[in-house]
Amino acid sequence: MLEVAEQDKKMSEKQKKIVAAAIELFAERGFAATSTSEIAKRAGVAEGTIFRHYKTKKDLLTSITVPIMIDSVAPFLAQAFVAEVFEQEYPDFRTFLMTLVRNRFEFARENSQVIKIYMQELLYHEEMRDQFSRVFMVHVKGQFDRIIGFYKERGEISEMPNSTIMRTLITNIVGFLVTRFMIMPSAEWDDEAEIERTVSCILNGIS
C-alpha cells in the first residue's frame, strides 16, 4: 500500500487506508473510471466508511490533490521550493537551471502517483486550475522575474519577454517530467544525462 504523505498524519488509520487506495486507483484508472466501491475494497473498509469521512468522491480527490498542490505542486511550486531554489546564489544561469530541474525531478520521483492524478484531473476541474494559478502568481512568478532579470543584465539570457522565457522553462521541464514519470516510466532512462540534455535544450533556445 502506498505510503500516505506527511500532511496526512492527522488522519485516522481508516482515512489513511482510504486515501492510499484512492491514490493508487486514481493513478491507475483516472478519477472518473474509479468507483467508491473499488476504493473501499482496496482499502479494506466498508463503502459507507468513505462517506463518513468524505461527502463525495470529489471531496476525496480534493483531499488528496489540494494539500500537495499547496505544499509543492501549484507554485511549481511552494514556499519551500522557492527557498531551496530561488533564494540561493549561483555562478551562472546554467547552474540555477540545473538546480531547478534536479529539485523538481526529485519531487516528481517522490510524488509520482499524486502528480499523475493532479495532471490528469487539472483539465477537468476549474477550481484546481484556479488555485494553481493563484499560488503560482503569489509565490513563484515574482521570483522567476527576478532571476530572469538578473541573468538578462549579465547577458546570459536574450531579451525576450519574461513571460516567454517562463513558458519555455516550464514547458520543457514539465514535459520532461511527465514523459519520465507518467508516459514512459518503465523505459531505460539515464536520468542525469536527460537532465543535462533538457537544460542544454532550454539554454540553446533562450541564450
mmCIF file of C-alpha atoms in Angstrom:
data_model
loop_
_atom_site.group_PDB
_atom_site.id
_atom_site.type_symbol
_atom_site.label_atom_id
_atom_site.label_comp_id
_atom_site.label_asym_id
_atom_site.label_seq_id
_atom_site.Cartn_x
_atom_site.Cartn_y
_atom_site.Cartn_z
ATOM 1 C CA MET A 1 0.000 0.000 0.000
ATOM 2 C CA LEU A 2 1.280 3.464 -0.919
ATOM 3 C CA GLU A 3 2.717 5.466 1.951
ATOM 4 C CA VAL A 4 0.482 8.370 2.984
ATOM 5 C CA ALA A 5 2.038 11.815 2.712
ATOM 6 C CA GLU A 6 3.338 13.817 5.650
ATOM 7 C CA GLN A 7 0.307 16.142 5.660
ATOM 8 C CA ASP A 8 -1.994 13.135 6.279
ATOM 9 C CA LYS A 9 -0.541 12.289 9.719
ATOM 10 C CA LYS A 10 -3.634 13.711 11.476
ATOM 11 C CA MET A 11 -5.914 11.241 9.670
ATOM 12 C CA SER A 12 -7.328 8.133 11.302
ATOM 13 C CA GLU A 13 -5.926 4.794 10.188
ATOM 14 C CA LYS A 14 -9.033 4.116 8.108
ATOM 15 C CA GLN A 15 -8.735 7.513 6.399
ATOM 16 C CA LYS A 16 -5.101 6.805 5.574
ATOM 17 C CA LYS A 17 -6.094 3.472 4.003
ATOM 18 C CA ILE A 18 -8.871 5.161 2.010
ATOM 19 C CA VAL A 19 -6.590 7.919 0.713
ATOM 20 C CA ALA A 20 -3.787 5.495 -0.132
ATOM 21 C CA ALA A 21 -6.205 3.224 -2.033
ATOM 22 C CA ALA A 22 -7.716 6.213 -3.852
ATOM 23 C CA ILE A 23 -4.267 7.466 -4.886
ATOM 24 C CA GLU A 24 -3.405 4.069 -6.351
ATOM 25 C CA LEU A 25 -6.700 3.676 -8.207
ATOM 26 C CA PHE A 26 -6.956 7.273 -9.444
ATOM 27 C CA ALA A 27 -3.411 6.993 -10.777
ATOM 28 C CA GLU A 28 -4.128 3.635 -12.436
ATOM 29 C CA ARG A 29 -7.560 4.338 -13.902
ATOM 30 C CA GLY A 30 -8.329 8.024 -13.555
ATOM 31 C CA PHE A 31 -10.849 9.721 -11.275
ATOM 32 C CA ALA A 32 -13.950 9.210 -13.436
ATOM 33 C CA ALA A 33 -13.322 5.496 -14.017
ATOM 34 C CA THR A 34 -12.814 4.690 -10.314
ATOM 35 C CA SER A 35 -15.797 3.891 -8.108
ATOM 36 C CA THR A 36 -16.017 4.370 -4.357
ATOM 37 C CA SER A 37 -16.791 0.647 -4.019
ATOM 38 C CA GLU A 38 -13.449 -0.161 -5.676
ATOM 39 C CA ILE A 39 -11.658 2.248 -3.343
ATOM 40 C CA ALA A 40 -13.364 0.674 -0.329
ATOM 41 C CA LYS A 41 -12.444 -2.840 -1.464
ATOM 42 C CA ARG A 42 -8.781 -1.979 -1.929
ATOM 43 C CA ALA A 43 -8.677 -0.080 1.367
ATOM 44 C CA GLY A 44 -10.321 -2.974 3.198
ATOM 45 C CA VAL A 45 -13.157 -0.850 4.573
ATOM 46 C CA ALA A 46 -16.910 -0.664 4.061
ATOM 47 C CA GLU A 47 -18.032 1.749 1.340
ATOM 48 C CA GLY A 48 -20.085 3.642 3.920
ATOM 49 C CA THR A 49 -16.856 4.418 5.792
ATOM 50 C CA ILE A 50 -15.689 6.514 2.852
ATOM 51 C CA PHE A 51 -18.826 8.645 3.020
ATOM 52 C CA ARG A 52 -18.465 9.144 6.748
ATOM 53 C CA HIS A 53 -15.180 10.930 6.026
ATOM 54 C CA TYR A 54 -15.855 12.380 2.552
ATOM 55 C CA LYS A 55 -19.275 13.536 1.359
ATOM 56 C CA THR A 56 -18.493 12.743 -2.281
ATOM 57 C CA LYS A 57 -15.792 11.108 -4.381
ATOM 58 C CA LYS A 58 -14.842 14.632 -5.469
ATOM 59 C CA ASP A 59 -14.173 15.553 -1.830
ATOM 60 C CA LEU A 60 -11.829 12.569 -1.623
ATOM 61 C CA LEU A 61 -10.000 13.736 -4.764
ATOM 62 C CA THR A 62 -9.700 17.224 -3.299
ATOM 63 C CA SER A 63 -8.310 15.890 -0.016
ATOM 64 C CA ILE A 64 -5.539 14.193 -1.999
ATOM 65 C CA THR A 65 -4.649 16.886 -4.508
ATOM 66 C CA VAL A 66 -5.118 20.179 -2.663
ATOM 67 C CA PRO A 67 -2.574 19.629 0.173
ATOM 68 C CA ILE A 68 0.206 18.563 -2.178
ATOM 69 C CA MET A 69 -0.722 21.344 -4.598
ATOM 70 C CA ILE A 70 -0.441 23.945 -1.858
ATOM 71 C CA ASP A 71 2.739 22.403 -0.415
ATOM 72 C CA SER A 72 4.614 21.821 -3.643
ATOM 73 C CA VAL A 73 2.830 21.256 -6.927
ATOM 74 C CA ALA A 74 0.983 24.512 -7.530
ATOM 75 C CA PRO A 75 3.765 27.030 -7.207
ATOM 76 C CA PHE A 76 5.928 24.716 -9.249
ATOM 77 C CA LEU A 77 5.791 25.159 -6.661
ATOM 78 C CA ALA A 78 5.756 26.388 -2.990
ATOM 79 C CA GLN A 79 7.485 28.366 -0.313
ATOM 80 C CA ALA A 80 9.895 25.529 0.490
ATOM 81 C CA PHE A 81 10.653 25.154 -3.208
ATOM 82 C CA VAL A 82 11.298 28.895 -3.518
ATOM 83 C CA ALA A 83 13.711 28.774 -0.578
ATOM 84 C CA GLU A 84 15.536 25.717 -1.932
ATOM 85 C CA VAL A 85 15.947 27.030 -5.474
ATOM 86 C CA PHE A 86 15.283 30.738 -5.894
ATOM 87 C CA GLU A 87 16.816 32.107 -2.693
ATOM 88 C CA GLN A 88 20.297 30.732 -3.389
ATOM 89 C CA GLU A 89 23.226 32.293 -5.237
ATOM 90 C CA TYR A 90 24.520 30.779 -8.475
ATOM 91 C CA PRO A 91 27.632 31.480 -10.552
ATOM 92 C CA ASP A 92 25.627 31.389 -13.788
ATOM 93 C CA PHE A 93 22.182 30.729 -15.233
ATOM 94 C CA ARG A 94 23.022 27.153 -16.189
ATOM 95 C CA THR A 95 23.773 26.273 -12.566
ATOM 96 C CA PHE A 96 20.458 27.784 -11.477
ATOM 97 C CA LEU A 97 18.641 25.832 -14.179
ATOM 98 C CA MET A 98 20.338 22.546 -13.230
ATOM 99 C CA THR A 99 19.301 23.103 -9.600
ATOM 100 C CA LEU A 100 15.732 23.875 -10.663
ATOM 101 C CA VAL A 101 15.399 20.757 -12.827
ATOM 102 C CA ARG A 102 17.022 18.446 -10.268
ATOM 103 C CA ASN A 103 14.799 19.831 -7.493
ATOM 104 C CA ARG A 104 11.605 19.210 -9.471
ATOM 105 C CA PHE A 105 12.903 15.821 -10.662
ATOM 106 C CA GLU A 106 13.348 14.616 -7.079
ATOM 107 C CA PHE A 107 9.948 15.986 -6.119
ATOM 108 C CA ALA A 108 8.326 14.199 -9.070
ATOM 109 C CA ARG A 109 10.140 10.955 -8.230
ATOM 110 C CA GLU A 110 8.886 11.044 -4.643
ATOM 111 C CA ASN A 111 5.299 12.048 -5.524
ATOM 112 C CA SER A 112 4.766 10.499 -8.951
ATOM 113 C CA GLN A 113 1.356 8.936 -8.277
ATOM 114 C CA VAL A 114 -0.219 12.062 -6.801
ATOM 115 C CA ILE A 115 1.277 14.230 -9.551
ATOM 116 C CA LYS A 116 -0.163 11.842 -12.137
ATOM 117 C CA ILE A 117 -3.616 12.272 -10.618
ATOM 118 C CA TYR A 118 -3.157 16.021 -10.434
ATOM 119 C CA MET A 119 -2.091 16.319 -14.085
ATOM 120 C CA GLN A 120 -4.896 14.016 -15.254
ATOM 121 C CA GLU A 121 -7.601 15.953 -13.421
ATOM 122 C CA LEU A 122 -6.314 19.512 -13.862
ATOM 123 C CA LEU A 123 -8.056 19.860 -17.225
ATOM 124 C CA TYR A 124 -11.417 18.799 -15.831
ATOM 125 C CA HIS A 125 -11.665 20.738 -12.561
ATOM 126 C CA GLU A 126 -11.722 24.513 -12.843
ATOM 127 C CA GLU A 127 -11.209 25.066 -9.114
ATOM 128 C CA MET A 128 -7.906 23.160 -9.291
ATOM 129 C CA ARG A 129 -6.722 25.301 -12.213
ATOM 130 C CA ASP A 130 -7.746 28.491 -10.415
ATOM 131 C CA GLN A 131 -5.918 27.560 -7.225
ATOM 132 C CA PHE A 132 -2.832 26.518 -9.186
ATOM 133 C CA SER A 133 -2.797 29.885 -10.933
ATOM 134 C CA ARG A 134 -3.268 31.868 -7.710
ATOM 135 C CA VAL A 135 -0.479 30.092 -5.843
ATOM 136 C CA PHE A 136 1.891 30.400 -8.806
ATOM 137 C CA MET A 137 1.249 34.142 -9.115
ATOM 138 C CA VAL A 138 1.730 34.733 -5.368
ATOM 139 C CA HIS A 139 4.767 32.545 -4.678
ATOM 140 C CA VAL A 140 6.712 31.997 -7.882
ATOM 141 C CA LYS A 141 6.145 34.488 -10.690
ATOM 142 C CA GLY A 142 7.977 37.310 -8.918
ATOM 143 C CA GLN A 143 10.917 35.019 -8.169
ATOM 144 C CA PHE A 144 11.108 33.953 -11.810
ATOM 145 C CA ASP A 145 11.010 37.595 -12.927
ATOM 146 C CA ARG A 146 13.842 38.489 -10.536
ATOM 147 C CA ILE A 147 16.082 35.612 -11.644
ATOM 148 C CA ILE A 148 15.400 36.215 -15.340
ATOM 149 C CA GLY A 149 16.074 39.939 -14.976
ATOM 150 C CA PHE A 150 19.358 39.315 -13.176
ATOM 151 C CA TYR A 151 20.717 36.981 -15.866
ATOM 152 C CA LYS A 152 19.441 39.211 -18.644
ATOM 153 C CA GLU A 153 21.581 42.017 -17.205
ATOM 154 C CA ARG A 154 24.570 39.657 -17.249
ATOM 155 C CA GLY A 155 23.910 38.850 -20.898
ATOM 156 C CA GLU A 156 23.209 35.157 -20.272
ATOM 157 C CA ILE A 157 19.579 35.309 -21.453
ATOM 158 C CA SER A 158 18.279 37.019 -24.583
ATOM 159 C CA GLU A 159 15.908 39.983 -24.361
ATOM 160 C CA MET A 160 12.704 38.029 -24.876
ATOM 161 C CA PRO A 161 9.685 38.845 -22.691
ATOM 162 C CA ASN A 162 9.932 37.257 -19.257
ATOM 163 C CA SER A 163 6.603 35.525 -19.838
ATOM 164 C CA THR A 164 8.019 33.793 -22.935
ATOM 165 C CA ILE A 165 11.104 32.647 -21.044
ATOM 166 C CA MET A 166 8.980 31.331 -18.154
ATOM 167 C CA ARG A 167 6.763 29.385 -20.557
ATOM 168 C CA THR A 168 9.862 27.919 -22.216
ATOM 169 C CA LEU A 169 11.291 26.811 -18.878
ATOM 170 C CA ILE A 170 8.073 25.359 -17.506
ATOM 171 C CA THR A 171 7.026 23.644 -20.749
ATOM 172 C CA ASN A 172 10.379 21.901 -21.165
ATOM 173 C CA ILE A 173 10.759 20.876 -17.528
ATOM 174 C CA VAL A 174 7.173 19.672 -17.128
ATOM 175 C CA GLY A 175 7.373 17.876 -20.479
ATOM 176 C CA PHE A 176 10.486 16.011 -19.356
ATOM 177 C CA LEU A 177 8.961 15.038 -16.006
ATOM 178 C CA VAL A 178 5.615 13.956 -17.463
ATOM 179 C CA THR A 179 7.386 11.781 -20.038
ATOM 180 C CA ARG A 180 9.766 10.341 -17.440
ATOM 181 C CA PHE A 181 7.241 9.521 -14.722
ATOM 182 C CA MET A 182 3.872 9.232 -16.497
ATOM 183 C CA ILE A 183 4.231 8.373 -20.177
ATOM 184 C CA MET A 184 7.363 6.211 -20.246
ATOM 185 C CA PRO A 185 8.175 5.315 -16.618
ATOM 186 C CA SER A 186 9.387 1.819 -17.472
ATOM 187 C CA ALA A 187 11.779 2.878 -20.259
ATOM 188 C CA GLU A 188 15.519 2.718 -19.677
ATOM 189 C CA TRP A 189 16.474 6.227 -18.607
ATOM 190 C CA ASP A 190 19.841 7.791 -17.933
ATOM 191 C CA ASP A 191 18.305 10.407 -15.672
ATOM 192 C CA GLU A 192 21.385 12.558 -15.170
ATOM 193 C CA ALA A 193 22.079 12.635 -18.910
ATOM 194 C CA GLU A 194 18.454 13.569 -19.623
ATOM 195 C CA ILE A 195 18.583 16.373 -17.065
ATOM 196 C CA GLU A 196 21.728 17.695 -18.743
ATOM 197 C CA ARG A 197 20.122 17.473 -22.195
ATOM 198 C CA THR A 198 16.944 19.179 -21.005
ATOM 199 C CA VAL A 199 18.978 22.077 -19.605
ATOM 200 C CA SER A 200 21.020 22.309 -22.810
ATOM 201 C CA CYS A 201 17.869 22.392 -24.956
ATOM 202 C CA ILE A 202 16.417 25.187 -22.855
ATOM 203 C CA LEU A 203 19.644 27.203 -22.899
ATOM 204 C CA ASN A 204 20.052 26.855 -26.655
ATOM 205 C CA GLY A 205 16.569 28.234 -27.075
ATOM 206 C CA ILE A 206 16.815 31.316 -24.836
ATOM 207 C CA SER A 207 20.521 32.240 -24.701
#
